[in-house]
mmCIF file of C-alpha atoms and ligand atoms in Angstrom:
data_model
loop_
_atom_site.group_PDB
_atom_site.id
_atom_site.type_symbol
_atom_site.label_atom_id
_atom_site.label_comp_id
_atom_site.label_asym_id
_atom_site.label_seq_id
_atom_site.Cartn_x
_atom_site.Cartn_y
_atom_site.Cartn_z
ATOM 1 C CA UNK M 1 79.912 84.108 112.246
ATOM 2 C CA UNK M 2 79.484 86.930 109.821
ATOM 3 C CA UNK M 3 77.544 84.891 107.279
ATOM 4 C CA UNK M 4 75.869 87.331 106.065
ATOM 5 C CA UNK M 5 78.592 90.279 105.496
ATOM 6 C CA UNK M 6 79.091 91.147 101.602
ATOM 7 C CA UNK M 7 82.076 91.689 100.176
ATOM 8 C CA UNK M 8 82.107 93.524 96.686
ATOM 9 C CA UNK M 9 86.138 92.782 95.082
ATOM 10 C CA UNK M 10 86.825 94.735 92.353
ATOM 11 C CA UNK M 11 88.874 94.367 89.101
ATOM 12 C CA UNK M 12 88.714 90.443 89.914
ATOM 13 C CA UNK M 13 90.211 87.603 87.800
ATOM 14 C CA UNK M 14 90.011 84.121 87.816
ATOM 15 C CA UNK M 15 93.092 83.840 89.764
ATOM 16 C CA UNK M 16 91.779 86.221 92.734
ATOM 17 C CA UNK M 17 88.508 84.085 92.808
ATOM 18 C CA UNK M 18 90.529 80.759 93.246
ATOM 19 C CA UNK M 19 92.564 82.233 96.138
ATOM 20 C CA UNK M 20 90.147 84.470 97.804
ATOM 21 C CA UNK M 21 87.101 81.671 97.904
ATOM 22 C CA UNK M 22 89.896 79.038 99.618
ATOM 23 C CA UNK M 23 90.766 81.954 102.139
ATOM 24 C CA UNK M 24 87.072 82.577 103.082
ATOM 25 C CA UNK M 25 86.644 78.527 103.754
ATOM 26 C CA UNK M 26 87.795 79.927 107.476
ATOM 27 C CA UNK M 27 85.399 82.766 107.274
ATOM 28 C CA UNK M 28 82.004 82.533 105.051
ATOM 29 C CA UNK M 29 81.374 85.677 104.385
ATOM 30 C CA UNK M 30 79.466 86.274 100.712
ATOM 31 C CA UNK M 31 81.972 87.406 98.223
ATOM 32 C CA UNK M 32 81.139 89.091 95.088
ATOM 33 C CA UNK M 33 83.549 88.633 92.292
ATOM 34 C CA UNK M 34 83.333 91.908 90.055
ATOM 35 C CA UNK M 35 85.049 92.466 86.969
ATOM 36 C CA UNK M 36 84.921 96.531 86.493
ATOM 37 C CA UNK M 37 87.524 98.257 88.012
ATOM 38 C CA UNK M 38 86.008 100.630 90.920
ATOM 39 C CA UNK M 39 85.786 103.869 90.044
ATOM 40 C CA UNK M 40 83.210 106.752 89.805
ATOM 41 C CA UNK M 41 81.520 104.995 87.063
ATOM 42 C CA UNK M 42 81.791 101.395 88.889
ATOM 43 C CA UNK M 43 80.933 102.179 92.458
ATOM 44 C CA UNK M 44 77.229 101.249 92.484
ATOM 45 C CA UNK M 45 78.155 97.363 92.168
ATOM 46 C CA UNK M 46 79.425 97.772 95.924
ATOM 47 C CA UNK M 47 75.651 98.092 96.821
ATOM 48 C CA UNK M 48 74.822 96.137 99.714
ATOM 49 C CA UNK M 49 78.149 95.689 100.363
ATOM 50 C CA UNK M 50 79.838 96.218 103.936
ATOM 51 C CA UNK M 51 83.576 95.708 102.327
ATOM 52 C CA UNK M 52 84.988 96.550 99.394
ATOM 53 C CA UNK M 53 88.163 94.750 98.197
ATOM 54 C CA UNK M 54 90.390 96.469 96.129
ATOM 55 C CA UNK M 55 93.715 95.947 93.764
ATOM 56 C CA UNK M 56 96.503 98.350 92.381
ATOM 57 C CA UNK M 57 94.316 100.100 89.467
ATOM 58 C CA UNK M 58 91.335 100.821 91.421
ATOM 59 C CA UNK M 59 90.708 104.378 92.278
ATOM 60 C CA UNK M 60 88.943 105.676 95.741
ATOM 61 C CA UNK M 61 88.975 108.832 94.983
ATOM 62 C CA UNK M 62 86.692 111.465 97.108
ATOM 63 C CA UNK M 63 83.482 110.703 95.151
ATOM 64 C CA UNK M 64 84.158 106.898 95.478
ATOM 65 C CA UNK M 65 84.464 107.482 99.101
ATOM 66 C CA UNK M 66 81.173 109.534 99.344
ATOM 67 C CA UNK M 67 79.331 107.218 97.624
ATOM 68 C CA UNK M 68 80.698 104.073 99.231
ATOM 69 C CA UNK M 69 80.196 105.896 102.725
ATOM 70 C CA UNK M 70 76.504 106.931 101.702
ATOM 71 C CA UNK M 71 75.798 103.090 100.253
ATOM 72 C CA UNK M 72 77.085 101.945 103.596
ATOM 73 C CA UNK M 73 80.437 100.227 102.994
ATOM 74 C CA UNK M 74 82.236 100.523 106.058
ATOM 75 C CA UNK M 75 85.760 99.167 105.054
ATOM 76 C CA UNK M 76 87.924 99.326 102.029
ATOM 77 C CA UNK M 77 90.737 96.053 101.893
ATOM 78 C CA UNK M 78 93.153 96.360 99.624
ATOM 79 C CA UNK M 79 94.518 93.501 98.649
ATOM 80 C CA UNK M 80 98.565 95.256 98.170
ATOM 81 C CA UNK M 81 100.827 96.769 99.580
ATOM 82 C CA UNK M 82 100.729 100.343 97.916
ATOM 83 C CA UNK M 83 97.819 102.873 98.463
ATOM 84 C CA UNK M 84 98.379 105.643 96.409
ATOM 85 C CA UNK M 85 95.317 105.224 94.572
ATOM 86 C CA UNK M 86 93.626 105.883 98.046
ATOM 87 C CA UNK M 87 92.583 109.351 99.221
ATOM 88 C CA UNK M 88 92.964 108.897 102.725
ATOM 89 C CA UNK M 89 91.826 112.446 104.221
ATOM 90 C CA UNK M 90 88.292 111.876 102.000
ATOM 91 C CA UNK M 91 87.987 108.677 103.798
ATOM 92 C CA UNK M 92 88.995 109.729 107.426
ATOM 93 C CA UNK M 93 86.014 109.337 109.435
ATOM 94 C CA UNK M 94 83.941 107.495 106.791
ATOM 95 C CA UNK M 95 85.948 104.547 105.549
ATOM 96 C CA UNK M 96 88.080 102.194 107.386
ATOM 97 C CA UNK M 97 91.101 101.248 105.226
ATOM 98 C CA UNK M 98 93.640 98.200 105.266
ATOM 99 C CA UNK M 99 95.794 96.607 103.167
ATOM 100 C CA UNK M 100 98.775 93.595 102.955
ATOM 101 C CA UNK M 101 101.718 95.248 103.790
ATOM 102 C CA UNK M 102 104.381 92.320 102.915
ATOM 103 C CA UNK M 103 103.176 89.287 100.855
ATOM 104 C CA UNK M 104 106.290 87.486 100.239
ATOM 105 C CA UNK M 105 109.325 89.718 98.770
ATOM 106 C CA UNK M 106 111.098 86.925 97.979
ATOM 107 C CA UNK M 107 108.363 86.416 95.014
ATOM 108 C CA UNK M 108 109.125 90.222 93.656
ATOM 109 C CA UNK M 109 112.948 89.848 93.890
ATOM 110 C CA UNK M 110 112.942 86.014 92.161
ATOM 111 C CA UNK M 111 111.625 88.336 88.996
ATOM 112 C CA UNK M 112 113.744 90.974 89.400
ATOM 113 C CA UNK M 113 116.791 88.095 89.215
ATOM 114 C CA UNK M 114 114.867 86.107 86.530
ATOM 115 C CA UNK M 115 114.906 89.310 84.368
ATOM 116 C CA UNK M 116 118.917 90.084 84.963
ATOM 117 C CA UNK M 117 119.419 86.208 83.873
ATOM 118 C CA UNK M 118 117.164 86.782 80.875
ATOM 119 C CA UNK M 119 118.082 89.745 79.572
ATOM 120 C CA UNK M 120 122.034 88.734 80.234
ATOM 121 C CA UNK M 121 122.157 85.041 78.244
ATOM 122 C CA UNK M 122 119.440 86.228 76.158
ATOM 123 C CA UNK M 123 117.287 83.465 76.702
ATOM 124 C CA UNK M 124 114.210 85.050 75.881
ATOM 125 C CA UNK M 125 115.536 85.562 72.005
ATOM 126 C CA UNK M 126 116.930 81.914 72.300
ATOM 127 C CA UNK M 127 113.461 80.726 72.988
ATOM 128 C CA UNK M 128 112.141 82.044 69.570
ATOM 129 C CA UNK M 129 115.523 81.252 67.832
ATOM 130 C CA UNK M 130 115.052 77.529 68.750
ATOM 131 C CA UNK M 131 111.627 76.687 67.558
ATOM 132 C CA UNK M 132 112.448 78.202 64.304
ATOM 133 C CA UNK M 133 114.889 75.990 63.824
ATOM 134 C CA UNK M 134 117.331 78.895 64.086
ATOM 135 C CA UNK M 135 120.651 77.306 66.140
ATOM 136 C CA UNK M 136 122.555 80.136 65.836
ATOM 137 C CA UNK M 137 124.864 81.843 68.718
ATOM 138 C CA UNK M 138 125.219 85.119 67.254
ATOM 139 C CA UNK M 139 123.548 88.134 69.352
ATOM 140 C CA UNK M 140 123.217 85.713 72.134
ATOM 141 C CA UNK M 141 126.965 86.320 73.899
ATOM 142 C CA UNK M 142 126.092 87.529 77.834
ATOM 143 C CA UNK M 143 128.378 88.036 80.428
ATOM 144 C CA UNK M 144 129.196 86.613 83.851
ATOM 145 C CA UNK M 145 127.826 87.789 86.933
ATOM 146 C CA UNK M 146 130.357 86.544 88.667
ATOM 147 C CA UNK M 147 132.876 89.758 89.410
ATOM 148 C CA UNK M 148 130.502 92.493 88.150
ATOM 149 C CA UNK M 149 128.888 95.476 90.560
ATOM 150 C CA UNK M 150 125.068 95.568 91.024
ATOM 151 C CA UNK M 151 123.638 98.601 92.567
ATOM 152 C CA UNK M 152 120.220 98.204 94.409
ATOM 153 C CA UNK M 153 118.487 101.161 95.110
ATOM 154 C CA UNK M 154 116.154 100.831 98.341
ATOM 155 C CA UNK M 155 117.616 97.920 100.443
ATOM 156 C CA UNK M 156 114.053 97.464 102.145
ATOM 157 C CA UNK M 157 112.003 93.679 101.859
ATOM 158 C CA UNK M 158 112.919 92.931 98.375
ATOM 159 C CA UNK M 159 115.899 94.607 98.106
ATOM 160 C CA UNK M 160 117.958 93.252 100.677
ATOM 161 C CA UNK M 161 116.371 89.553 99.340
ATOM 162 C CA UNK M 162 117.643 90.654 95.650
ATOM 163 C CA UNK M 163 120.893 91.979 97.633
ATOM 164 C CA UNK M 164 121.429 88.316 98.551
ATOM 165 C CA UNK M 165 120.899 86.447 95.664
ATOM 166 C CA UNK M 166 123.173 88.607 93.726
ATOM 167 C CA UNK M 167 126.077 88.674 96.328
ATOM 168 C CA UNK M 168 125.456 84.379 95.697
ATOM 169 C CA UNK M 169 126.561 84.914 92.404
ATOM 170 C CA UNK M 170 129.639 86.188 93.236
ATOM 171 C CA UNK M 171 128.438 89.992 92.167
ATOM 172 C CA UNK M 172 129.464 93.055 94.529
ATOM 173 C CA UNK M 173 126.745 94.523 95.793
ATOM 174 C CA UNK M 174 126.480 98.680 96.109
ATOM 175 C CA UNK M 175 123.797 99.664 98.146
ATOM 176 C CA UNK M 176 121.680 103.299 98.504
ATOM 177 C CA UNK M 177 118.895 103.774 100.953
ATOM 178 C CA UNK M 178 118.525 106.837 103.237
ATOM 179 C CA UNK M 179 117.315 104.685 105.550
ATOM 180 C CA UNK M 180 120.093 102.328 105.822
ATOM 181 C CA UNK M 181 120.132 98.958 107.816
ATOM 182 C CA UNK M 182 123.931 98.577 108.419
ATOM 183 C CA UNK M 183 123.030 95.017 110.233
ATOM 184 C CA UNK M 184 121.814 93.355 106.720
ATOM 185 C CA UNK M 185 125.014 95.476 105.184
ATOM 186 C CA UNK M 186 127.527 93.483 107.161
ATOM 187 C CA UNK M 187 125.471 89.724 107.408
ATOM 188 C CA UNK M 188 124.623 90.103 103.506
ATOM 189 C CA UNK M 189 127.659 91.693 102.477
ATOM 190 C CA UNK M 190 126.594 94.478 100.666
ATOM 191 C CA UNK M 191 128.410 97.994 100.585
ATOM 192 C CA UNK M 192 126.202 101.400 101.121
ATOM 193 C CA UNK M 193 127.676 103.995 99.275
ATOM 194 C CA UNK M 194 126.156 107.961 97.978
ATOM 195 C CA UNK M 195 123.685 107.159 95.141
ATOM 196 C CA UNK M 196 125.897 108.958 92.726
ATOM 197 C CA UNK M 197 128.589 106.711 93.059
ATOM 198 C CA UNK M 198 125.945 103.736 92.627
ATOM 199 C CA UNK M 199 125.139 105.386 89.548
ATOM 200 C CA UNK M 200 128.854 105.499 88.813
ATOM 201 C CA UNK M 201 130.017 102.168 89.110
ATOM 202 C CA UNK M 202 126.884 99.361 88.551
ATOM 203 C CA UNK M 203 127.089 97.383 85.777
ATOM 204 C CA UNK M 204 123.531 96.385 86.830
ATOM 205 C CA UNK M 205 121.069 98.781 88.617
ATOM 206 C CA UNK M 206 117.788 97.522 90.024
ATOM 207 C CA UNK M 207 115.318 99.701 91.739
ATOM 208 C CA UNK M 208 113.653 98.867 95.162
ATOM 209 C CA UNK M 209 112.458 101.964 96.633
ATOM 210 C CA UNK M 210 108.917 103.684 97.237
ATOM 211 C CA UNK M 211 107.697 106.166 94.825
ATOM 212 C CA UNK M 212 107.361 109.275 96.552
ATOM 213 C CA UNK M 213 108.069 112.767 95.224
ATOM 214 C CA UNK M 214 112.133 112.535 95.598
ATOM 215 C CA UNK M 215 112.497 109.223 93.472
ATOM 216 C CA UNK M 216 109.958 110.255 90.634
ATOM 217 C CA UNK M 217 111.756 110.157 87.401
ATOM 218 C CA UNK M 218 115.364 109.547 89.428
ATOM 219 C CA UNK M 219 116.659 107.472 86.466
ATOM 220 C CA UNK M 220 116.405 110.021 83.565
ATOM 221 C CA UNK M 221 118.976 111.547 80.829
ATOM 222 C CA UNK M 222 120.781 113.273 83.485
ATOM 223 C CA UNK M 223 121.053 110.697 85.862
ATOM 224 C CA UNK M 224 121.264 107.696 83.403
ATOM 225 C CA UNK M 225 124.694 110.179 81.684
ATOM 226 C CA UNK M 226 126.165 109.439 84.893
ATOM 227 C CA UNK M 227 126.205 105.284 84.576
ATOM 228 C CA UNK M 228 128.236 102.854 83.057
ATOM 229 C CA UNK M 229 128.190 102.449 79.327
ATOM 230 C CA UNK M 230 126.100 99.568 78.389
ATOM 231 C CA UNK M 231 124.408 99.892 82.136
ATOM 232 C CA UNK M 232 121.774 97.024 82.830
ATOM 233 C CA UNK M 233 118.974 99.067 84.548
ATOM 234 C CA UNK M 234 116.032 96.744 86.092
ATOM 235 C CA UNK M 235 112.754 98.580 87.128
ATOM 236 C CA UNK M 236 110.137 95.775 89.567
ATOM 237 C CA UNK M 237 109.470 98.730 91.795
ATOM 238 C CA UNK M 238 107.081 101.452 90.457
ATOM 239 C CA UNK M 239 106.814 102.721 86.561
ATOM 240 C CA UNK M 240 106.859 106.382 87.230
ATOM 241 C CA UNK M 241 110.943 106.071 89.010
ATOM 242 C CA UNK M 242 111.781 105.643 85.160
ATOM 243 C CA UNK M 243 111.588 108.868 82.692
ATOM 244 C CA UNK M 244 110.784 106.186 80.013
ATOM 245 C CA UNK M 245 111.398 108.391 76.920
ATOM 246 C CA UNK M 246 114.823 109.037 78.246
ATOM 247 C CA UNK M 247 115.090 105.339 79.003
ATOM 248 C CA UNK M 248 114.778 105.138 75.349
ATOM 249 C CA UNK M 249 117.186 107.494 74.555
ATOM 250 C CA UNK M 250 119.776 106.053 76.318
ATOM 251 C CA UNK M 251 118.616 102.517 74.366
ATOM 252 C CA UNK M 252 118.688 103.797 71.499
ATOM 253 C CA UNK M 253 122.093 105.586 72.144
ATOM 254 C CA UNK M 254 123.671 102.015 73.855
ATOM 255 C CA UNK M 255 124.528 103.784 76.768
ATOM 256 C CA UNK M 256 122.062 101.598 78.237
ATOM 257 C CA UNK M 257 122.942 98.007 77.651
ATOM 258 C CA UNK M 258 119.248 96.533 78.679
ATOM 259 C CA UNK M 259 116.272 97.172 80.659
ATOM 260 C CA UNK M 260 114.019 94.535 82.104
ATOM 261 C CA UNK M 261 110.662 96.426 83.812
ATOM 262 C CA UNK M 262 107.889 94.865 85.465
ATOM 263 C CA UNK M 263 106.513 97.859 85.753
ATOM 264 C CA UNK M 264 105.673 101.043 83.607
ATOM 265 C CA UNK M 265 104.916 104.812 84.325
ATOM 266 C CA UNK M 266 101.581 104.525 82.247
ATOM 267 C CA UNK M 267 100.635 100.974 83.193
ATOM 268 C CA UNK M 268 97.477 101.599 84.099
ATOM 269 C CA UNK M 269 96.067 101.774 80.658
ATOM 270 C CA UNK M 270 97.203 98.091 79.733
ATOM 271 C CA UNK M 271 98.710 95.511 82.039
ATOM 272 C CA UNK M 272 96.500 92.791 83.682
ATOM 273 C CA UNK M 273 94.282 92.835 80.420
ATOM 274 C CA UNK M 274 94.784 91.641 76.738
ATOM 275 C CA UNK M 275 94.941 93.460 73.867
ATOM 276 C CA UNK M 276 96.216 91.184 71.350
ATOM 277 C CA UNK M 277 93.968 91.318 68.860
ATOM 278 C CA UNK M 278 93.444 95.188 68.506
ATOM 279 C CA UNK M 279 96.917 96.623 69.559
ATOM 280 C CA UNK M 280 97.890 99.606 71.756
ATOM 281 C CA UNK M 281 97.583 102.902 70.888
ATOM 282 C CA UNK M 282 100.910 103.603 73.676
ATOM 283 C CA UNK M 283 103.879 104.683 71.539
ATOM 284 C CA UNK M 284 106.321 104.546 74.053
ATOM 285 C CA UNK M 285 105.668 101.004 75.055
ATOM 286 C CA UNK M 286 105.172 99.939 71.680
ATOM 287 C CA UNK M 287 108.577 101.217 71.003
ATOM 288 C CA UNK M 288 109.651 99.640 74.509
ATOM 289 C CA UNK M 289 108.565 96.387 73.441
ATOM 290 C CA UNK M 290 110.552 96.886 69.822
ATOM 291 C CA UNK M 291 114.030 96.975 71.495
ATOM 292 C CA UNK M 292 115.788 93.215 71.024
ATOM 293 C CA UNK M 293 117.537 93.823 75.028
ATOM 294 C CA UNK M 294 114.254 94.952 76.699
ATOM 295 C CA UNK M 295 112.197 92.841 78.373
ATOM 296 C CA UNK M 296 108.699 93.918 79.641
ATOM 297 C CA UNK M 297 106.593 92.136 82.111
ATOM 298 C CA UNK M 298 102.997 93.277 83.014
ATOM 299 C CA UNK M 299 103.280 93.940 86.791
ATOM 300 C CA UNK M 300 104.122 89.926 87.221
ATOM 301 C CA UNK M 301 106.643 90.166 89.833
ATOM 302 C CA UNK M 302 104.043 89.242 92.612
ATOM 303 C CA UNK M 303 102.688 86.418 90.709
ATOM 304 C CA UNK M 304 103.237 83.566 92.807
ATOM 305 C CA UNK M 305 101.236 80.705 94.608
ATOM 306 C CA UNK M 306 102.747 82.293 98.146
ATOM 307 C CA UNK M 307 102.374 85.518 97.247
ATOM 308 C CA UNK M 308 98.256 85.025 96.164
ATOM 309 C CA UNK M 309 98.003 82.795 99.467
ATOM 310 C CA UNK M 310 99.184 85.225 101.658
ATOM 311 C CA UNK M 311 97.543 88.326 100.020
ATOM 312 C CA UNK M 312 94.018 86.223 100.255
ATOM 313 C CA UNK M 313 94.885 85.489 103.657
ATOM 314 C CA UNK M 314 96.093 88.374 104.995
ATOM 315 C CA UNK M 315 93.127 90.455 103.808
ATOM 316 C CA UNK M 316 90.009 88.245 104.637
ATOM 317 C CA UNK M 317 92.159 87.992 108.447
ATOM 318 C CA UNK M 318 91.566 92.029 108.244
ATOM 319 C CA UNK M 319 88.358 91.857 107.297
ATOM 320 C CA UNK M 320 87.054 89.569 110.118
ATOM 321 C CA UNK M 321 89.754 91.646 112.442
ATOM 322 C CA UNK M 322 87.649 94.530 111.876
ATOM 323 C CA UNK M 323 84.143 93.039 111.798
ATOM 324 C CA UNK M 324 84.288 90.276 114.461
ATOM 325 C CA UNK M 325 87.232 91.459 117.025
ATOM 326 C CA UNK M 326 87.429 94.895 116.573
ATOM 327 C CA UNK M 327 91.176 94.840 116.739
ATOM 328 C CA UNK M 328 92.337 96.338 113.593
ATOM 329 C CA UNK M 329 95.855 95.634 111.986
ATOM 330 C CA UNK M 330 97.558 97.261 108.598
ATOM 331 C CA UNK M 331 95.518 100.057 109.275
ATOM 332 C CA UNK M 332 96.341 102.794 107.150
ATOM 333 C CA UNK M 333 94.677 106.113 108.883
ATOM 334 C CA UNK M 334 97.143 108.580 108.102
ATOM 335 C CA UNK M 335 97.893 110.501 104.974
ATOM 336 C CA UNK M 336 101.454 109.118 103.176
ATOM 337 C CA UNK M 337 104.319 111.392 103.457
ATOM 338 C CA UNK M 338 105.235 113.561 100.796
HETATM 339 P P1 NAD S 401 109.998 98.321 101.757
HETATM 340 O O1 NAD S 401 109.152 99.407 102.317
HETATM 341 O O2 NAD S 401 110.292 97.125 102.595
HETATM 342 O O3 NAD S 401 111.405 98.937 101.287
HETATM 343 C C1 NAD S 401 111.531 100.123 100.576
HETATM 344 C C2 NAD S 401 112.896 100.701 100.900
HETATM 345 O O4 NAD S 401 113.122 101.831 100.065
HETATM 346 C C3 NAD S 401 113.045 101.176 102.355
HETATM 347 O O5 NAD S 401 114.193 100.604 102.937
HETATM 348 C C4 NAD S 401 113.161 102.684 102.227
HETATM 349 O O6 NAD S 401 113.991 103.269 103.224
HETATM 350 C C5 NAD S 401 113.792 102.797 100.853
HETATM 351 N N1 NAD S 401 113.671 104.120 100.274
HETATM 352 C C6 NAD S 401 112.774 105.108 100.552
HETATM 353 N N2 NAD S 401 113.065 106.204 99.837
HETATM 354 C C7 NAD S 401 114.173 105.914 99.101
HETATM 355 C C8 NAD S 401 114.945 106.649 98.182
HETATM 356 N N3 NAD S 401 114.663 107.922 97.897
HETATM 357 N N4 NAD S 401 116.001 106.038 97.610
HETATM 358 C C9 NAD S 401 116.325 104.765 97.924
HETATM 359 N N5 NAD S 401 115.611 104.007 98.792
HETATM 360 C C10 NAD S 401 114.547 104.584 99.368
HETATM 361 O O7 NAD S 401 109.303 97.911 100.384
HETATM 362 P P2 NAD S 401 109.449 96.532 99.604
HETATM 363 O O8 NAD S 401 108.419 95.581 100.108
HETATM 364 O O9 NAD S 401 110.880 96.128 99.568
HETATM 365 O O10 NAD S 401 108.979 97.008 98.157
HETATM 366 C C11 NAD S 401 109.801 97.864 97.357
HETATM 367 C C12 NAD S 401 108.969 98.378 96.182
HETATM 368 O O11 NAD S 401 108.613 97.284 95.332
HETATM 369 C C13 NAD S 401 107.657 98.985 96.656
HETATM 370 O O12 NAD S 401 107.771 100.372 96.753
HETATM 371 C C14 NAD S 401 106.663 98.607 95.589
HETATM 372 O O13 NAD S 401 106.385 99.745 94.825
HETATM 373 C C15 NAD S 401 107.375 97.580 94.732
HETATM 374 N N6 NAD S 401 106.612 96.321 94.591
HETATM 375 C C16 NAD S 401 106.456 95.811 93.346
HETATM 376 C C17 NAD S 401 105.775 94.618 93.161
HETATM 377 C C18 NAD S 401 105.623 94.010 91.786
HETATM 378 O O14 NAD S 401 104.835 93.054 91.606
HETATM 379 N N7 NAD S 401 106.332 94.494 90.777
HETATM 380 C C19 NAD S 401 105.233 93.951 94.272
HETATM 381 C C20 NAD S 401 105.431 94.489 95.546
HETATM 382 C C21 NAD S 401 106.129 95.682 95.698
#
């Protein structure tokens, strides 16, 4: 059973190759661990390929499409939930296209907590503090949870999980989403309210929405004038929702108290590879990375056991979906909204 079918998967590491070979125990098809990224440059490695597995950075852009369409891939899995680095009217009529819609939130919304508790008892200066012998509690004073007002913007799979954890800590929890789901409101016990007025009173603001057109850049000097002082703003959703040199501003000002962001507007560049030994040539992350109440992840929030099961799983299930019973699911054919 489909033995024989190649599967080219891009921008591979270790990790992916642990997960994805277990998965394909069920299926046997002949996986080809790449390293490159795909991209114009990249593409030929999908020769003799059928499918073409794909992550966040990779780019199938229309002359990625032509020439995977002309070398005769027939689908493109991605192995996420986001497709914006798809161009889905190239690839109507030439490439099928699927992806994991929902690989366990609660993995994205444990960061997004872990960074709030980090960033709040500081213990990701205590940790350096410690081993130099350095026993010291000055800087390190946090606050409790317990009484404050979180905001969560986008009350969708992870936000409604982060909703609930928060509400356990005793926190009140504001809610905006123009798509509200007054059901999870009332059995969570979280309040919707205008997103000004989240702005307004959140002592801690953590963003769970899409990036579309309307939430580009929605925390920037004008918005981020409008928030607490000393505001806690937490960013696990997409880099570009942040202006980040206005993010800095407000650092740098202490209107904002702390950031913790597991993801960056110009990401691409740098996370998921090292560059320890020559340095980054990014100025605004370098600067980022200076501030003492800023913690920076590189896209980690996903990076769980359950999370690289089910993303393994879910994808080699579309793969033999679509080669064995014709029965396609997490299709994406249509064009995302603007
Ligand atoms: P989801 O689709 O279940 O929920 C998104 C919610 O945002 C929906 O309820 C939607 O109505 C709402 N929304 C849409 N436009 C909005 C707006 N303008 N303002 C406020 N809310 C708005 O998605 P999810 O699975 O909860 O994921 C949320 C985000 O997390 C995704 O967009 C993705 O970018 C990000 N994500 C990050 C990681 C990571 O590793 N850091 C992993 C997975 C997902």
């Amino acid at each position: 059973m489909g033995k024989k079918i190649v599967v080219a998967l891009f921008d591979t590491k270790p990790y992916d190759r642990e997960y994805f070979e277990a998965a394909n125990t069920r299926y046997g098809y002949d996986l080809r661990f790449l390293a490159p990224r795909l991209n114009a440059e990249t593409v030929r490695l999908a020769e003799r390929a059928l499918a073409v597995c794909i992550f966040v950075h990779d780019v199938v852009d229309r002359p990625v499409v032509e020439e995977l369409h002309h070398s005769g891939v027939r689908i493109v899995a991605l192995r996420c939930a986001g497709y914006n680095n798809v161009d889905l009217i190239a690839a109507k009529g030439r490439l099928r296209i699927v992806r994991v819609p929902a690989y366990s939130p609660a993995s994205v919304a444990e960061h997004t907590v872990a960074l709030i508790l980090s960033l709040n008892r500081k213990t990701h200066r205590a940790y350096y503090r410690v081993r130099d012998a350095n026993f010291a509690l000055q800087g390190l004073m946090g606050f409790e949870l317990h009484g404050k007002t979180a905001g969560i913007v986008g009350t969708g799979r992870i936000g409604r999980i982060v909703a609930r954890i928060l509400c356990g800590f005793g926190m009140s929890v504001l809610a905006y989403d123009p798509a509200p789901d007054p059901e999870a409101a009332r059995a969570i016990g979280f309040d919707y309210v205008p997103l000004p007025e989240l702005y307004r009173r959140s002592d801690i603001i953590s963003l769970h929405c899409p990036l579309t057109p309307e939430t580009r850049h929605m925390i920037r000097a004008e918005t981020i004038a409008r928030m607490k002082d000393g505001v806690m703003i937490i960013n696990t959703g997409r880099g570009k929702l942040i202006k980040t040199v206005d993010l800095i501003r407000g650092l740098k000002s202490r209107k904002i108290g702390a950031a913790g962001l597991d993801v960056y507007e110009e990401e691409e560049a740098y996370f998921f590879e090292d560059f320890s030994a020559g340095g980054i040539e990014d100025d605004v992350l370098a600067r980022l990375t200076t501030f003492p109440n800023v913690l920076v992840t590189a896209h980690q929030a996903f990076f769980t056991h359950e999370a690289l099961r089910a993303i393994a799983e879910t994808t080699m299930e579309n793969l033999w979906r679509f080669f064995e019973s014709d029965q396609l699911s997490y299709e994406i054919c249509a064009p995302p909204p603007d």
